[in-house]
Short mmCIF file of C-alpha atoms and ligand atoms in Angstrom, two decimals:
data_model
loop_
_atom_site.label_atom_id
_atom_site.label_comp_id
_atom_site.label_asym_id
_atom_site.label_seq_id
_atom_site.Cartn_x
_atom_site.Cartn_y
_atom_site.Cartn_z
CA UNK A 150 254.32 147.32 161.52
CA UNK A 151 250.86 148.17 163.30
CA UNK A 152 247.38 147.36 162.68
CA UNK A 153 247.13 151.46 162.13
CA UNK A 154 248.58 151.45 158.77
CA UNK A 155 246.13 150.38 156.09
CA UNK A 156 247.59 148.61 152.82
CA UNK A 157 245.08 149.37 150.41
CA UNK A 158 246.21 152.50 149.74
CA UNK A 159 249.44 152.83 147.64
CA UNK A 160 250.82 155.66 149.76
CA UNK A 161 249.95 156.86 153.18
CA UNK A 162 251.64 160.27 154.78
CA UNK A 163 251.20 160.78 158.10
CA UNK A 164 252.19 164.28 160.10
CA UNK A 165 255.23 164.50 157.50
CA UNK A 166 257.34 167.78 159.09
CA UNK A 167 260.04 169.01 157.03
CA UNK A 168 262.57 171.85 158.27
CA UNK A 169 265.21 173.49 156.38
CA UNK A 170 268.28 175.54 157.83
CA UNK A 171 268.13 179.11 155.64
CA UNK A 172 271.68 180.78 155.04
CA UNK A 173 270.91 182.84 157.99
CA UNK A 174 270.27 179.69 160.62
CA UNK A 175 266.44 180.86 160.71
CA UNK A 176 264.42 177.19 160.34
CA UNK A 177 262.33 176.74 157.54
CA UNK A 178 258.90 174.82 157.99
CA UNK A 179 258.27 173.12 154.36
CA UNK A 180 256.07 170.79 155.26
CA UNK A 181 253.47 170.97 158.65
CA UNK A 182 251.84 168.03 159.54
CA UNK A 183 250.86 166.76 155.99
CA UNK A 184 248.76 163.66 155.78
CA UNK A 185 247.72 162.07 152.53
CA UNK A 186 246.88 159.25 150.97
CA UNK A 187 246.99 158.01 147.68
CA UNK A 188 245.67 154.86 145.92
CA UNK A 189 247.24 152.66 143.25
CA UNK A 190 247.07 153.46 139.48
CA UNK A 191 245.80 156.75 141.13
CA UNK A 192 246.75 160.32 139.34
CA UNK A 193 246.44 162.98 142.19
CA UNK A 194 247.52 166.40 140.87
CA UNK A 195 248.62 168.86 143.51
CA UNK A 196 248.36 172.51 143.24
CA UNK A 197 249.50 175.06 145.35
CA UNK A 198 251.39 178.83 145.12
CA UNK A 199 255.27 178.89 144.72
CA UNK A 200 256.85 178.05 148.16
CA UNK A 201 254.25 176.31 149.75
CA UNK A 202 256.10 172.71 149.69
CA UNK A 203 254.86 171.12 146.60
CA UNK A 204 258.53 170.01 145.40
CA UNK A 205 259.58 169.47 149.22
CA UNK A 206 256.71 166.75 149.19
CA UNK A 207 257.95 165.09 146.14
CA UNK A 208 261.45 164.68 147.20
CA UNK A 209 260.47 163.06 150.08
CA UNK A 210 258.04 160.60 148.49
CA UNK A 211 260.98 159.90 145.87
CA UNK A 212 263.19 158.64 148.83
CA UNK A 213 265.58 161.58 148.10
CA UNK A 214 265.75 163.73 151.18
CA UNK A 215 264.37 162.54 154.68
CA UNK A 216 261.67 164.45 156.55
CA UNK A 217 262.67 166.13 159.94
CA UNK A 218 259.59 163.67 161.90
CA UNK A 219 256.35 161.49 160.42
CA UNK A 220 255.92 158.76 158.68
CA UNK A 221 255.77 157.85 155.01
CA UNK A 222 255.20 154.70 153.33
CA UNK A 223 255.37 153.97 149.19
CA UNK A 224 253.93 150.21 148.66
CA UNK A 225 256.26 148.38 150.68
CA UNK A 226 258.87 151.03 151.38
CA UNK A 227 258.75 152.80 154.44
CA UNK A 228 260.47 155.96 154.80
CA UNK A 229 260.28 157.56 157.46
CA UNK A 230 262.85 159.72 159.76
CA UNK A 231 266.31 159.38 159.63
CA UNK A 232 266.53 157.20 162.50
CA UNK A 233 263.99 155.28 161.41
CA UNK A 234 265.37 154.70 157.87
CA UNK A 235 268.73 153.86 159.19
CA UNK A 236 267.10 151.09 161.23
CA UNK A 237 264.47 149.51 158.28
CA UNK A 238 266.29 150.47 155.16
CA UNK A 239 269.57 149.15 154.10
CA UNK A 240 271.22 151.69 151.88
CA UNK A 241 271.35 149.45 149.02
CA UNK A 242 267.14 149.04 149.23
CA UNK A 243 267.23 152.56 149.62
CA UNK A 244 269.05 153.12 145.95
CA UNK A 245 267.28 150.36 144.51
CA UNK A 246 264.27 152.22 145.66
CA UNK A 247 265.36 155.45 143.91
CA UNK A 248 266.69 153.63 140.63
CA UNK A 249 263.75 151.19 140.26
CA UNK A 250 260.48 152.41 142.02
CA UNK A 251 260.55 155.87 141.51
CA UNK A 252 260.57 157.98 137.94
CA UNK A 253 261.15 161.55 138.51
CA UNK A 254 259.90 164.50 135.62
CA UNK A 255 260.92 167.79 136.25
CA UNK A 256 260.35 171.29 134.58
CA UNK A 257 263.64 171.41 133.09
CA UNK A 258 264.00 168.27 131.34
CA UNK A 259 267.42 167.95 132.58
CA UNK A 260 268.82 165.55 129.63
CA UNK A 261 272.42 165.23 128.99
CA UNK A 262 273.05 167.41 126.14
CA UNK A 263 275.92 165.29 124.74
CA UNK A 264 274.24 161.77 124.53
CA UNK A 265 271.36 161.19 121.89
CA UNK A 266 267.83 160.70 122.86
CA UNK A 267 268.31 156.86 123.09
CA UNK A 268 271.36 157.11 125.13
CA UNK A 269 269.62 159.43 127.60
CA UNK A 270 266.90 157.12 127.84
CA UNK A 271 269.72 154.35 128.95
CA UNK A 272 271.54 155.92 131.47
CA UNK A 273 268.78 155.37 134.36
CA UNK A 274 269.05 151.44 133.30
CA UNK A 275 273.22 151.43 133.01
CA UNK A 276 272.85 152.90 136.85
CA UNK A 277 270.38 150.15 137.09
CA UNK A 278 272.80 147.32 135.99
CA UNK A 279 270.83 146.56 133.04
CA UNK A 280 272.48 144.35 130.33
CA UNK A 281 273.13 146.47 127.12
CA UNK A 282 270.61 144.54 124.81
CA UNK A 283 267.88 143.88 127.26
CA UNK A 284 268.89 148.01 127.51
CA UNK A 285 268.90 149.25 123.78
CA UNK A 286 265.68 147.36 123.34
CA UNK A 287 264.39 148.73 126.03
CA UNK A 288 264.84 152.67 125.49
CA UNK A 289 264.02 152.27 121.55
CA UNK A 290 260.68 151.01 122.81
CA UNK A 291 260.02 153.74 125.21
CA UNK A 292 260.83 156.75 122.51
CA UNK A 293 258.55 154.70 119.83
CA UNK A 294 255.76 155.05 122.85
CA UNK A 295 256.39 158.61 123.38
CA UNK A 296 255.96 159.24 119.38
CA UNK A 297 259.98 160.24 119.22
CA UNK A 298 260.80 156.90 116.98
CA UNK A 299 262.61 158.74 114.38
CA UNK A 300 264.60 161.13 116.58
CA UNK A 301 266.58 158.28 118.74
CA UNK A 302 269.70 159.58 117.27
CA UNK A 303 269.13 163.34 117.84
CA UNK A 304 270.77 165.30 120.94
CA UNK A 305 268.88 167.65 122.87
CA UNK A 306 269.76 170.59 121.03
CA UNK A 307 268.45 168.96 117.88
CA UNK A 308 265.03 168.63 119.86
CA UNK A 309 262.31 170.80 120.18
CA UNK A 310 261.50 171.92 123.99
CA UNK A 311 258.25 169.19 123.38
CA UNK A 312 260.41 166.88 122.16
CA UNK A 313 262.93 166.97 124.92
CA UNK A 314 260.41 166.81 127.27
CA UNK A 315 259.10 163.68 125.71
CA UNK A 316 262.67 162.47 125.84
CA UNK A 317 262.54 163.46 129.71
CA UNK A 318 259.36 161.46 129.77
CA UNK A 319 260.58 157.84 128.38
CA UNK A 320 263.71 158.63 130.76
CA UNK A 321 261.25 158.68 133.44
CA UNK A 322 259.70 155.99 132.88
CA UNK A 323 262.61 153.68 131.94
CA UNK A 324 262.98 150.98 134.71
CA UNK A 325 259.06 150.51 134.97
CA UNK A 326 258.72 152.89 138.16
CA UNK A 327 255.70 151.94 140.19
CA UNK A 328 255.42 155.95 140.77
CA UNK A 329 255.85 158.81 139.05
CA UNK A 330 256.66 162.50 140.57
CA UNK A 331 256.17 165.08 138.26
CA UNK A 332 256.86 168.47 139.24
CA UNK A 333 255.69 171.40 136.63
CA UNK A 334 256.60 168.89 134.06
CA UNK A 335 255.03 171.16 131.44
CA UNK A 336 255.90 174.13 132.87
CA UNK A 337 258.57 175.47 129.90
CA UNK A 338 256.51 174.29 127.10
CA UNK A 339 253.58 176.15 125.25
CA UNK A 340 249.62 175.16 125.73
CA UNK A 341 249.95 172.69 122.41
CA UNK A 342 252.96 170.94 123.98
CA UNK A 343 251.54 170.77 127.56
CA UNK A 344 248.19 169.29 126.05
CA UNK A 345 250.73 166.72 124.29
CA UNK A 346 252.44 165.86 127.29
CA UNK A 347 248.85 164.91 129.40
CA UNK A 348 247.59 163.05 126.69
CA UNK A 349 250.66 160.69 126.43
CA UNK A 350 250.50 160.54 130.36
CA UNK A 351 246.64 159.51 129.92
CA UNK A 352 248.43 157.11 126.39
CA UNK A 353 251.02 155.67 128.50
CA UNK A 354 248.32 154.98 131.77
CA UNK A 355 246.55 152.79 129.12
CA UNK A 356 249.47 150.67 128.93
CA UNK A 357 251.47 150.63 132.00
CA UNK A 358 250.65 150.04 135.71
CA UNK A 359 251.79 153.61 137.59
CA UNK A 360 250.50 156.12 140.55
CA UNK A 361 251.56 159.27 139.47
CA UNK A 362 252.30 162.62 141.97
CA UNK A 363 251.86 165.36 139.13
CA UNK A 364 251.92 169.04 140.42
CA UNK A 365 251.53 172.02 138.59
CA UNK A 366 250.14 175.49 138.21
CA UNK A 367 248.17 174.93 134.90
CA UNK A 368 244.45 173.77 135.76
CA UNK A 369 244.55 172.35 132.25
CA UNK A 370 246.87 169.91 133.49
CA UNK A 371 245.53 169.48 136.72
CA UNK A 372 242.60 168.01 135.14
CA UNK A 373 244.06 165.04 134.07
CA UNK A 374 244.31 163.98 137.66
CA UNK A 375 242.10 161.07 139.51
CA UNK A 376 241.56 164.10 142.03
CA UNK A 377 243.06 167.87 142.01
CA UNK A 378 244.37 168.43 145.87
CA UNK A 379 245.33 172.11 146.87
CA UNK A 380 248.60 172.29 148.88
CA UNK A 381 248.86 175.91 150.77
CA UNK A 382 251.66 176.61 153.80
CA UNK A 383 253.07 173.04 154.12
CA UNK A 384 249.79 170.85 153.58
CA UNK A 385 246.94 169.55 151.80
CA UNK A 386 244.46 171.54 152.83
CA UNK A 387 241.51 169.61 150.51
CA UNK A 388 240.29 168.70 147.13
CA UNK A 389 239.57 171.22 144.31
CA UNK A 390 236.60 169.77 142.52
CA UNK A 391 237.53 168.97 138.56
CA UNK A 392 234.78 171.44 137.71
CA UNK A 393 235.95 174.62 139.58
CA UNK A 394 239.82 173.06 138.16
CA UNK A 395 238.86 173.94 134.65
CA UNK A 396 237.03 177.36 135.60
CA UNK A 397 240.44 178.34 137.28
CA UNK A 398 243.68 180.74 135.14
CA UNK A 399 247.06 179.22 134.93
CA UNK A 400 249.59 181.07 137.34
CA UNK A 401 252.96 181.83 135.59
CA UNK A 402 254.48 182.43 138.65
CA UNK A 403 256.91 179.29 138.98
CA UNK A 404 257.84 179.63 135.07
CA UNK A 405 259.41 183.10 135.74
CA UNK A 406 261.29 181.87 139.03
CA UNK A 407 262.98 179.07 136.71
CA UNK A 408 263.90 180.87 134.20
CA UNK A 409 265.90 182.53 136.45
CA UNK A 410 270.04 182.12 135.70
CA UNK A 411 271.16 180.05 138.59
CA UNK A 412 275.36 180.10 139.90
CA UNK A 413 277.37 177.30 138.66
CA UNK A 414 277.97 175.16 140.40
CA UNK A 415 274.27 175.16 141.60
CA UNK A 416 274.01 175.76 145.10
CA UNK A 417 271.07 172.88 145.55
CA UNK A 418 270.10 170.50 143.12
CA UNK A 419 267.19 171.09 141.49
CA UNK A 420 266.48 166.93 141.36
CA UNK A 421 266.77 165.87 145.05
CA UNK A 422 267.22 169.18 146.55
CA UNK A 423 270.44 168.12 148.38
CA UNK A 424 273.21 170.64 148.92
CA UNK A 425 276.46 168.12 147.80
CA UNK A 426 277.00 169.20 144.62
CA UNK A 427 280.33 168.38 143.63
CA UNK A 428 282.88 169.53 140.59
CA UNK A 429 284.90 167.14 139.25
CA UNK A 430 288.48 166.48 140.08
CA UNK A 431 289.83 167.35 137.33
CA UNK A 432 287.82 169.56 135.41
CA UNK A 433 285.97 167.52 132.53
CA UNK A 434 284.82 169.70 129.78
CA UNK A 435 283.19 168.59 126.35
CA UNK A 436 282.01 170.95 123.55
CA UNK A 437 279.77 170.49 120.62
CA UNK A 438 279.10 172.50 117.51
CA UNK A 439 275.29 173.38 116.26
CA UNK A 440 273.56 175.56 113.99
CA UNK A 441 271.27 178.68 115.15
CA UNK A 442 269.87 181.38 112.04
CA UNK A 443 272.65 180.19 109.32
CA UNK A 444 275.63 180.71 112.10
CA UNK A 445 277.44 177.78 113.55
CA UNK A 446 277.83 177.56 117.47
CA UNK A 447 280.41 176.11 119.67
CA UNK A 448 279.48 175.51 123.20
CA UNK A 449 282.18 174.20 125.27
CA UNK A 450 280.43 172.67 128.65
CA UNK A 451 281.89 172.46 132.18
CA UNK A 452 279.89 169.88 134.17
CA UNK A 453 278.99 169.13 138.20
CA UNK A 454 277.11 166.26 139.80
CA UNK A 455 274.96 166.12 142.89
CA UNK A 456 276.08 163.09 145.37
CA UNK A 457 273.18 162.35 146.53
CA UNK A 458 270.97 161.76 143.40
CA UNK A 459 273.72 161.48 140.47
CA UNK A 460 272.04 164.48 138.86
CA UNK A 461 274.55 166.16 136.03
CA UNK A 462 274.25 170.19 135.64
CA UNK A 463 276.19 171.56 133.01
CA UNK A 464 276.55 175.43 131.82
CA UNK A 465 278.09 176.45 128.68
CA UNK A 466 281.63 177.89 128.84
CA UNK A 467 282.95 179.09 125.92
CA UNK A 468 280.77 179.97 123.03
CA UNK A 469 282.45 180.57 119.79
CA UNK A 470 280.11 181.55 116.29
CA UNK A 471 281.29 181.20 112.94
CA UNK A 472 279.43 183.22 110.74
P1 ADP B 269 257.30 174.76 146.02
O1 ADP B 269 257.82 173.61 145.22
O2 ADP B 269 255.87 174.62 146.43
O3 ADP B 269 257.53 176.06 145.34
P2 ADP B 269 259.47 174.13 147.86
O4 ADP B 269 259.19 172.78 148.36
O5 ADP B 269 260.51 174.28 146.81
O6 ADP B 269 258.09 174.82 147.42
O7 ADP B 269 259.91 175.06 149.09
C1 ADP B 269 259.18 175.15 150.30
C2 ADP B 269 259.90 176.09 151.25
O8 ADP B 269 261.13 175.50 151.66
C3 ADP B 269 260.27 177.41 150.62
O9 ADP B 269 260.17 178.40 151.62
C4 ADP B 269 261.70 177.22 150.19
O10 ADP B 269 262.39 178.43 150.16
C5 ADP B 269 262.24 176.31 151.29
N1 ADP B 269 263.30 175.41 150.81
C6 ADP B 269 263.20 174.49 149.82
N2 ADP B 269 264.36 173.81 149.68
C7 ADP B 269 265.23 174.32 150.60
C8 ADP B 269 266.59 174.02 150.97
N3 ADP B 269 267.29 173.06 150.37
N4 ADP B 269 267.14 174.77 151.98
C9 ADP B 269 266.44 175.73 152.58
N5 ADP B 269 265.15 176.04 152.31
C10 ADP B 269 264.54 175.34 151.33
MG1 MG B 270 258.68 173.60 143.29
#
């Protein structure tokens, strides 16, 4: 490439334009013009109200969903427009990119509910090709870092929402990602859990090499970050200073919109924000039993994936009780 681009810093954004088709043909500007720049090992929190881009901007920095013009590189990964990506990236990079470089934490800890804790934690390094030992080892070590050493055998539903989260965490984290995008990652859990959550961020900083993307709405979280950046109409529009961060009140804004009970199959997937969400085939469905105030639950699941990222959505189907 050019003398232009400067390699000290870990990422560099330049004019990134993203434009979305609504159901009614009208474009969509996500992002305008957004430049940034980011250093290694740096935490930059990013804070901005609902619809402004912030989860846009993450998809494209994961390598997920390509921007409609500008440029974007990640270390030594440039991705850029379409064209552009087609022309420097073979698709294989591009996966290995996804599976190996990038960790993604989202507000809905999106965990299989039918595999344990450990077994969630393994399924990013199966789709990595990682041999089963090298793999068991692996994930066991990652819940003993984030404190969840005597729950490896627990589903989600056995979890608490901290716990999953956690769970979500050492997911993230499981092929040694050079960056992590975390978007809202504490926005389901309660003030004690969110406080938990930054301080085994800050924990696991100590102990592994990562640049971290972290928005969310909760100045309490946002000052964990290197530097606070506010994001308003499709760009960074400047740095909040830490001290006004703290002085700031938490908006609950993109909890309630969550919360929300989406169509099954989704229409967009809430990891890469692609629109190929697929059912399959034949129609795979797998129940389990738990336990809720002395009454026994069945659930039976139905399940979709997204193409692009691999994501798995499930929704409950059939619920029986046994009193
Ligand atoms: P934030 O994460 O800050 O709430 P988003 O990045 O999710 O914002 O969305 C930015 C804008 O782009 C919003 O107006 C949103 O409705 C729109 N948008 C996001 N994803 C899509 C999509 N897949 N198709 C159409 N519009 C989208
Ligand atoms: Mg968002």
């Amino acid at each position: 490439m050019n003398g232009r681009i400067k390699l000290s810093s870990f990422i560099e954004i330049k004019d990134l334009n993203k434009q979305y088709m609504s159901a009614a043909e009208v474009p969509i500007l996500a992002l305008r013009n957004l430049n940034l720049e980011v250093a290694e090992n740096e935490i930059v929190t990013i804070m901005g109200p609902s619809g402004c881009g912030k989860t846009t901007l993450l998809t494209m920095l994961g390598g997920i969903a390509s921007p409609t013009s500008g440029f974007i590189r990640v270390g030594n990964y440039y991705l850029t427009s379409p064209e552009m990506m087609s022309r420097i990236f073979s698709s294989a990079t591009h996966t290995e990119y996804r599976q190996k470089s990038v960790g993604f934490i989202f507000q809905l800890h999106n965990l299989s509910p039918i595999h344990t804790a450990l077994e969630n934690v393994e399924l990013p390094l199966i789709f990595a090709s990682v041999p089963r030992e090298v793999r068991k080892k692996r994930a066991k070590e990652l819940l003993e870092q984030v404190g969840l050493a005597n729950r490896i055998t627990h589903r989600p539903d056995a979890l608490s929402g901290g716990e999953r989260q956690r769970v979500a965490v050492a997911t993230a984290f499981a092929n040694n990602p050079s960056l992590i995008l975390a978007d809202e990652p504490t926005g389901e859990l309660d003030s004690e859990n969110s406080r938990m959550i930054c301080e085994l961020f800050l924990e696991l900083k100590k102990r592994n090499n990562f640049t971290m993307i972290l928005v969310t709405h909760d100045p309490k979280v946002a000052a964990i970050g290197d530097r606070v950046l506010e994001m308003r109409d499709g760009a960074i529009r400047g740095e909040i200073p830490k001290e006004t961060v703290r002085t700031l009140t938490p908006s609950s804004q993109e909890s309630k919109e969550s919360s929300r009970q989406f169509p099954f199959p989704p229409k967009f997937c809430g990891a890469c924000g692609s629109n190929s969400i697929i059912l399959p085939k034949t129609e795979t469905r797998s129940g389990f039993w738990t336990e809720a105030s002395g009454k026994r639950i069945y659930y039976e699941l139905r399940f979709a994936q997204c193409v692009q990222c691999g994501q798995v959505f499930w929704q409950p189907t059939n619920i029986d009780i046994e009193s």
